[in-house]
Amino acid sequence: MKEPSLNVLGGPLEACSTAPMTGFFRDGCCNTGPQDRGLHTVCALMTAEFLALSKYLGNDLSTPRPEYGFPGLKPGDRWCLCAARFLQAHEEGAAPQVRLAATHINTLHVVPLEILQSCAVDAP
């Protein structure tokens, strides 16, 4: 079951990526629901720096995992990140850019809007 699809700006949640297909529900959007314990709600633009940090922290997003249908991410790909991992990357100085219109409103339970706006590629 999905939560209402609103973005952090209060508007309709836009798609994050369909190539590669992202989202907890693999619907291209950073939708969330009770079963999404990681809160995969931040639509982020991958960078080499963030991918290296994520791998160092134990979540290798760059290596393909065909057995899970995961192509591996490269710089420039958009992906729905866990809100807490985004905040951690921000604190480490390695936060990727985000698309506010494609970042779910529930992200605000973990990441302040001001931090998201400071990393936004689509700030209003």
Short mmCIF file of N, CA and C in Angstrom, two decimals:
data_model
loop_
_atom_site.label_atom_id
_atom_site.label_comp_id
_atom_site.label_asym_id
_atom_site.label_seq_id
_atom_site.Cartn_x
_atom_site.Cartn_y
_atom_site.Cartn_z
N MET A 1 0.85 -1.18 0.00
CA MET A 1 0.00 0.00 0.00
C MET A 1 0.89 1.24 0.00
N LYS A 2 0.61 2.17 -0.90
CA LYS A 2 1.39 3.39 -1.03
C LYS A 2 0.77 4.51 -0.21
N GLU A 3 1.65 5.38 0.27
CA GLU A 3 1.23 6.62 0.91
C GLU A 3 0.79 7.57 -0.21
N PRO A 4 0.07 8.65 0.11
CA PRO A 4 -0.30 9.62 -0.93
C PRO A 4 0.96 10.12 -1.66
N SER A 5 0.86 10.24 -2.97
CA SER A 5 2.02 10.60 -3.80
C SER A 5 2.15 12.11 -3.94
N LEU A 6 2.72 12.73 -2.90
CA LEU A 6 3.00 14.17 -2.91
C LEU A 6 4.49 14.38 -2.77
N ASN A 7 4.98 15.48 -3.35
CA ASN A 7 6.41 15.78 -3.21
C ASN A 7 6.64 16.74 -2.04
N VAL A 8 7.91 17.04 -1.77
CA VAL A 8 8.27 17.88 -0.62
C VAL A 8 7.80 19.32 -0.78
N LEU A 9 7.37 19.69 -1.97
CA LEU A 9 6.83 21.03 -2.21
C LEU A 9 5.32 21.06 -2.08
N GLY A 10 4.71 19.89 -1.83
CA GLY A 10 3.26 19.79 -1.66
C GLY A 10 2.50 19.50 -2.94
N GLY A 11 3.20 19.37 -4.05
CA GLY A 11 2.55 19.08 -5.33
C GLY A 11 2.57 17.59 -5.64
N PRO A 12 2.05 17.22 -6.81
CA PRO A 12 2.06 15.81 -7.21
C PRO A 12 3.50 15.29 -7.36
N LEU A 13 3.73 14.07 -6.91
CA LEU A 13 5.04 13.46 -7.01
C LEU A 13 5.34 13.12 -8.47
N GLU A 14 6.45 13.67 -8.98
CA GLU A 14 6.86 13.38 -10.36
C GLU A 14 7.73 12.13 -10.39
N ALA A 15 7.87 11.56 -11.57
CA ALA A 15 8.72 10.39 -11.75
C ALA A 15 10.18 10.76 -11.49
N CYS A 16 10.92 9.81 -10.97
CA CYS A 16 12.35 9.99 -10.74
C CYS A 16 13.14 9.38 -11.89
N SER A 17 12.93 8.10 -12.17
CA SER A 17 13.65 7.44 -13.26
C SER A 17 12.97 6.13 -13.65
N THR A 18 12.92 5.90 -14.95
CA THR A 18 12.47 4.59 -15.45
C THR A 18 13.61 3.88 -16.18
N ALA A 19 14.75 4.54 -16.34
CA ALA A 19 15.92 3.93 -16.95
C ALA A 19 17.17 4.43 -16.25
N PRO A 20 17.61 3.79 -15.17
CA PRO A 20 17.09 2.53 -14.64
C PRO A 20 15.79 2.74 -13.86
N MET A 21 15.01 1.68 -13.80
CA MET A 21 13.74 1.71 -13.06
C MET A 21 14.05 1.79 -11.57
N THR A 22 13.49 2.80 -10.92
CA THR A 22 13.79 3.03 -9.52
C THR A 22 12.53 3.01 -8.68
N GLY A 23 12.70 3.24 -7.39
CA GLY A 23 11.60 3.30 -6.44
C GLY A 23 11.42 2.00 -5.69
N PHE A 24 10.98 2.12 -4.46
CA PHE A 24 10.73 0.94 -3.64
C PHE A 24 9.77 -0.01 -4.33
N PHE A 25 8.77 0.55 -5.02
CA PHE A 25 7.77 -0.25 -5.72
C PHE A 25 8.18 -0.51 -7.18
N ARG A 26 9.39 -0.07 -7.57
CA ARG A 26 9.89 -0.18 -8.94
C ARG A 26 8.86 0.33 -9.93
N ASP A 27 8.35 1.54 -9.63
CA ASP A 27 7.36 2.19 -10.50
C ASP A 27 7.91 3.49 -11.10
N GLY A 28 9.21 3.74 -10.90
CA GLY A 28 9.83 4.94 -11.44
C GLY A 28 9.72 6.15 -10.55
N CYS A 29 8.95 6.03 -9.46
CA CYS A 29 8.73 7.15 -8.53
C CYS A 29 9.25 6.78 -7.15
N CYS A 30 9.51 7.81 -6.35
CA CYS A 30 10.00 7.60 -4.99
C CYS A 30 8.83 7.49 -4.02
N ASN A 31 7.85 6.66 -4.41
CA ASN A 31 6.70 6.38 -3.54
C ASN A 31 7.16 5.59 -2.33
N THR A 32 6.34 5.62 -1.30
CA THR A 32 6.66 4.87 -0.08
C THR A 32 5.37 4.34 0.53
N GLY A 33 5.53 3.47 1.49
CA GLY A 33 4.41 2.88 2.21
C GLY A 33 4.94 2.19 3.45
N PRO A 34 4.07 1.59 4.25
CA PRO A 34 4.50 0.98 5.51
C PRO A 34 5.59 -0.07 5.35
N GLN A 35 5.61 -0.79 4.24
CA GLN A 35 6.60 -1.83 4.05
C GLN A 35 7.98 -1.29 3.65
N ASP A 36 8.08 -0.02 3.32
CA ASP A 36 9.34 0.61 2.93
C ASP A 36 10.06 1.11 4.17
N ARG A 37 10.70 0.20 4.87
CA ARG A 37 11.36 0.56 6.13
C ARG A 37 12.56 1.48 5.93
N GLY A 38 13.15 1.47 4.72
CA GLY A 38 14.30 2.33 4.45
C GLY A 38 13.93 3.73 4.00
N LEU A 39 12.65 3.98 3.77
CA LEU A 39 12.16 5.27 3.30
C LEU A 39 12.93 5.73 2.06
N HIS A 40 12.78 4.98 0.96
CA HIS A 40 13.45 5.25 -0.32
C HIS A 40 12.72 6.38 -1.04
N THR A 41 12.90 7.60 -0.58
CA THR A 41 12.03 8.70 -0.99
C THR A 41 12.74 9.90 -1.59
N VAL A 42 14.07 9.90 -1.65
CA VAL A 42 14.83 11.04 -2.16
C VAL A 42 15.25 10.75 -3.60
N CYS A 43 14.76 11.54 -4.54
CA CYS A 43 15.16 11.38 -5.94
C CYS A 43 16.49 12.09 -6.13
N ALA A 44 17.56 11.30 -6.27
CA ALA A 44 18.91 11.86 -6.31
C ALA A 44 19.59 11.58 -7.65
N LEU A 45 20.42 12.51 -8.05
CA LEU A 45 21.24 12.38 -9.24
C LEU A 45 22.60 11.84 -8.80
N MET A 46 22.91 10.62 -9.22
CA MET A 46 24.12 9.95 -8.76
C MET A 46 25.38 10.68 -9.20
N THR A 47 26.36 10.68 -8.30
CA THR A 47 27.69 11.22 -8.59
C THR A 47 28.70 10.14 -8.23
N ALA A 48 29.89 10.22 -8.81
CA ALA A 48 30.95 9.27 -8.48
C ALA A 48 31.26 9.33 -6.99
N GLU A 49 31.28 10.55 -6.44
CA GLU A 49 31.59 10.72 -5.02
C GLU A 49 30.55 10.03 -4.14
N PHE A 50 29.26 10.22 -4.44
CA PHE A 50 28.24 9.57 -3.63
C PHE A 50 28.29 8.05 -3.78
N LEU A 51 28.45 7.57 -5.01
CA LEU A 51 28.51 6.11 -5.23
C LEU A 51 29.68 5.49 -4.47
N ALA A 52 30.82 6.17 -4.43
CA ALA A 52 31.97 5.68 -3.67
C ALA A 52 31.67 5.66 -2.18
N LEU A 53 31.03 6.72 -1.66
CA LEU A 53 30.67 6.76 -0.25
C LEU A 53 29.70 5.64 0.09
N SER A 54 28.69 5.46 -0.73
CA SER A 54 27.69 4.42 -0.48
C SER A 54 28.35 3.03 -0.44
N LYS A 55 29.25 2.79 -1.39
CA LYS A 55 29.96 1.50 -1.42
C LYS A 55 30.79 1.34 -0.15
N TYR A 56 31.51 2.37 0.25
CA TYR A 56 32.33 2.34 1.46
C TYR A 56 31.47 2.04 2.69
N LEU A 57 30.23 2.58 2.70
CA LEU A 57 29.33 2.37 3.84
C LEU A 57 28.59 1.04 3.77
N GLY A 58 28.86 0.23 2.75
CA GLY A 58 28.29 -1.11 2.68
C GLY A 58 27.11 -1.28 1.75
N ASN A 59 26.75 -0.24 0.98
CA ASN A 59 25.65 -0.36 0.03
C ASN A 59 26.19 -0.05 -1.36
N ASP A 60 26.69 -1.09 -2.03
CA ASP A 60 27.30 -0.94 -3.35
C ASP A 60 26.21 -0.78 -4.40
N LEU A 61 26.01 0.45 -4.85
CA LEU A 61 24.99 0.74 -5.85
C LEU A 61 25.54 0.73 -7.27
N SER A 62 26.85 0.61 -7.43
CA SER A 62 27.44 0.70 -8.76
C SER A 62 27.68 -0.66 -9.43
N THR A 63 27.71 -1.72 -8.68
CA THR A 63 27.94 -3.05 -9.25
C THR A 63 26.62 -3.66 -9.71
N PRO A 64 26.54 -4.08 -10.98
CA PRO A 64 25.31 -4.73 -11.46
C PRO A 64 25.02 -6.01 -10.67
N ARG A 65 23.75 -6.23 -10.40
CA ARG A 65 23.28 -7.45 -9.73
C ARG A 65 22.15 -8.03 -10.57
N PRO A 66 22.49 -8.71 -11.69
CA PRO A 66 21.47 -9.20 -12.61
C PRO A 66 20.46 -10.14 -11.97
N GLU A 67 20.89 -10.86 -10.94
CA GLU A 67 19.97 -11.78 -10.26
C GLU A 67 18.81 -11.06 -9.59
N TYR A 68 18.96 -9.75 -9.36
CA TYR A 68 17.90 -8.93 -8.79
C TYR A 68 17.34 -7.94 -9.82
N GLY A 69 17.78 -8.05 -11.05
CA GLY A 69 17.34 -7.12 -12.08
C GLY A 69 17.91 -5.72 -11.88
N PHE A 70 19.06 -5.64 -11.20
CA PHE A 70 19.68 -4.34 -10.89
C PHE A 70 20.86 -4.10 -11.81
N PRO A 71 20.80 -3.05 -12.65
CA PRO A 71 21.85 -2.82 -13.64
C PRO A 71 23.13 -2.19 -13.09
N GLY A 72 23.12 -1.73 -11.85
CA GLY A 72 24.24 -0.96 -11.32
C GLY A 72 24.08 0.49 -11.76
N LEU A 73 24.43 1.40 -10.89
CA LEU A 73 24.26 2.83 -11.18
C LEU A 73 25.58 3.46 -11.56
N LYS A 74 25.49 4.52 -12.34
CA LYS A 74 26.66 5.28 -12.74
C LYS A 74 26.35 6.76 -12.55
N PRO A 75 27.38 7.59 -12.49
CA PRO A 75 27.13 9.03 -12.36
C PRO A 75 26.17 9.51 -13.45
N GLY A 76 25.22 10.33 -13.04
CA GLY A 76 24.20 10.85 -13.95
C GLY A 76 22.87 10.13 -13.85
N ASP A 77 22.88 8.88 -13.34
CA ASP A 77 21.62 8.16 -13.14
C ASP A 77 20.83 8.80 -12.01
N ARG A 78 19.51 8.74 -12.10
CA ARG A 78 18.65 9.17 -11.00
C ARG A 78 18.17 7.92 -10.26
N TRP A 79 18.06 8.02 -8.92
CA TRP A 79 17.72 6.86 -8.10
C TRP A 79 17.02 7.33 -6.83
N CYS A 80 16.09 6.55 -6.35
CA CYS A 80 15.40 6.86 -5.09
C CYS A 80 16.25 6.36 -3.92
N LEU A 81 16.83 7.29 -3.21
CA LEU A 81 17.70 6.96 -2.07
C LEU A 81 16.91 6.92 -0.78
N CYS A 82 17.45 6.17 0.18
CA CYS A 82 16.92 6.21 1.55
C CYS A 82 17.18 7.60 2.12
N ALA A 83 16.18 8.15 2.78
CA ALA A 83 16.30 9.50 3.33
C ALA A 83 17.46 9.60 4.32
N ALA A 84 17.62 8.60 5.18
CA ALA A 84 18.69 8.64 6.18
C ALA A 84 20.07 8.59 5.52
N ARG A 85 20.22 7.81 4.43
CA ARG A 85 21.51 7.75 3.73
C ARG A 85 21.80 9.08 3.05
N PHE A 86 20.78 9.73 2.49
CA PHE A 86 20.99 11.04 1.90
C PHE A 86 21.48 12.02 2.98
N LEU A 87 20.82 12.01 4.13
CA LEU A 87 21.22 12.92 5.21
C LEU A 87 22.65 12.63 5.66
N GLN A 88 22.99 11.36 5.76
CA GLN A 88 24.35 10.98 6.14
C GLN A 88 25.35 11.50 5.10
N ALA A 89 25.03 11.34 3.83
CA ALA A 89 25.92 11.83 2.77
C ALA A 89 26.06 13.35 2.85
N HIS A 90 24.97 14.03 3.15
CA HIS A 90 25.02 15.48 3.32
C HIS A 90 25.98 15.85 4.45
N GLU A 91 25.87 15.15 5.57
CA GLU A 91 26.73 15.42 6.71
C GLU A 91 28.20 15.12 6.41
N GLU A 92 28.45 14.19 5.48
CA GLU A 92 29.82 13.84 5.07
C GLU A 92 30.33 14.72 3.94
N GLY A 93 29.49 15.64 3.45
CA GLY A 93 29.89 16.52 2.37
C GLY A 93 29.85 15.86 1.00
N ALA A 94 29.09 14.78 0.87
CA ALA A 94 29.04 14.03 -0.39
C ALA A 94 27.61 13.84 -0.89
N ALA A 95 26.71 14.73 -0.51
CA ALA A 95 25.31 14.58 -0.92
C ALA A 95 25.17 14.80 -2.42
N PRO A 96 24.40 13.94 -3.07
CA PRO A 96 24.11 14.17 -4.48
C PRO A 96 23.06 15.27 -4.62
N GLN A 97 22.87 15.75 -5.85
CA GLN A 97 21.80 16.70 -6.11
C GLN A 97 20.47 15.94 -6.06
N VAL A 98 19.40 16.68 -5.78
CA VAL A 98 18.07 16.05 -5.70
C VAL A 98 17.08 16.80 -6.58
N ARG A 99 16.05 16.07 -6.99
CA ARG A 99 14.90 16.67 -7.69
C ARG A 99 13.78 16.78 -6.67
N LEU A 100 13.47 17.98 -6.24
CA LEU A 100 12.43 18.20 -5.22
C LEU A 100 11.07 17.71 -5.70
N ALA A 101 10.73 17.94 -6.96
CA ALA A 101 9.42 17.56 -7.47
C ALA A 101 9.23 16.04 -7.51
N ALA A 102 10.34 15.29 -7.44
CA ALA A 102 10.27 13.83 -7.47
C ALA A 102 10.66 13.21 -6.13
N THR A 103 10.84 14.04 -5.09
CA THR A 103 11.19 13.56 -3.75
C THR A 103 9.93 13.56 -2.89
N HIS A 104 9.61 12.40 -2.33
CA HIS A 104 8.37 12.21 -1.57
C HIS A 104 8.32 13.07 -0.31
N ILE A 105 7.15 13.57 -0.01
CA ILE A 105 6.95 14.45 1.15
C ILE A 105 7.35 13.79 2.48
N ASN A 106 7.26 12.47 2.58
CA ASN A 106 7.64 11.79 3.82
C ASN A 106 9.12 11.91 4.12
N THR A 107 9.91 12.32 3.14
CA THR A 107 11.33 12.58 3.36
C THR A 107 11.51 13.61 4.47
N LEU A 108 10.56 14.54 4.57
CA LEU A 108 10.68 15.63 5.55
C LEU A 108 10.62 15.14 6.98
N HIS A 109 10.26 13.88 7.22
CA HIS A 109 10.32 13.30 8.57
C HIS A 109 11.77 13.06 8.99
N VAL A 110 12.68 13.04 7.99
CA VAL A 110 14.09 12.72 8.26
C VAL A 110 15.02 13.87 7.86
N VAL A 111 14.75 14.48 6.72
CA VAL A 111 15.63 15.51 6.16
C VAL A 111 14.90 16.84 6.11
N PRO A 112 15.45 17.89 6.73
CA PRO A 112 14.81 19.21 6.66
C PRO A 112 14.76 19.73 5.21
N LEU A 113 13.69 20.43 4.90
CA LEU A 113 13.50 20.98 3.56
C LEU A 113 14.68 21.87 3.15
N GLU A 114 15.23 22.61 4.09
CA GLU A 114 16.34 23.51 3.77
C GLU A 114 17.54 22.74 3.23
N ILE A 115 17.80 21.56 3.77
CA ILE A 115 18.92 20.74 3.28
C ILE A 115 18.61 20.26 1.87
N LEU A 116 17.39 19.78 1.65
CA LEU A 116 17.00 19.34 0.31
C LEU A 116 17.13 20.47 -0.69
N GLN A 117 16.65 21.65 -0.31
CA GLN A 117 16.71 22.80 -1.22
C GLN A 117 18.15 23.19 -1.54
N SER A 118 19.05 23.02 -0.58
CA SER A 118 20.45 23.37 -0.83
C SER A 118 21.12 22.44 -1.83
N CYS A 119 20.50 21.27 -2.07
CA CYS A 119 21.04 20.29 -3.01
C CYS A 119 20.18 20.16 -4.26
N ALA A 120 19.16 21.00 -4.39
CA ALA A 120 18.16 20.83 -5.45
C ALA A 120 18.66 21.27 -6.82
N VAL A 121 18.28 20.49 -7.83
CA VAL A 121 18.51 20.88 -9.22
C VAL A 121 17.28 21.58 -9.78
N ASP A 122 16.16 21.51 -9.05
CA ASP A 122 14.90 22.10 -9.51
C ASP A 122 14.28 23.00 -8.46
N ALA A 123 15.13 23.72 -7.72
CA ALA A 123 14.60 24.60 -6.67
C ALA A 123 13.67 25.65 -7.28
N PRO A 124 12.53 25.89 -6.62
CA PRO A 124 11.60 26.89 -7.17
C PRO A 124 12.14 28.30 -7.02
#
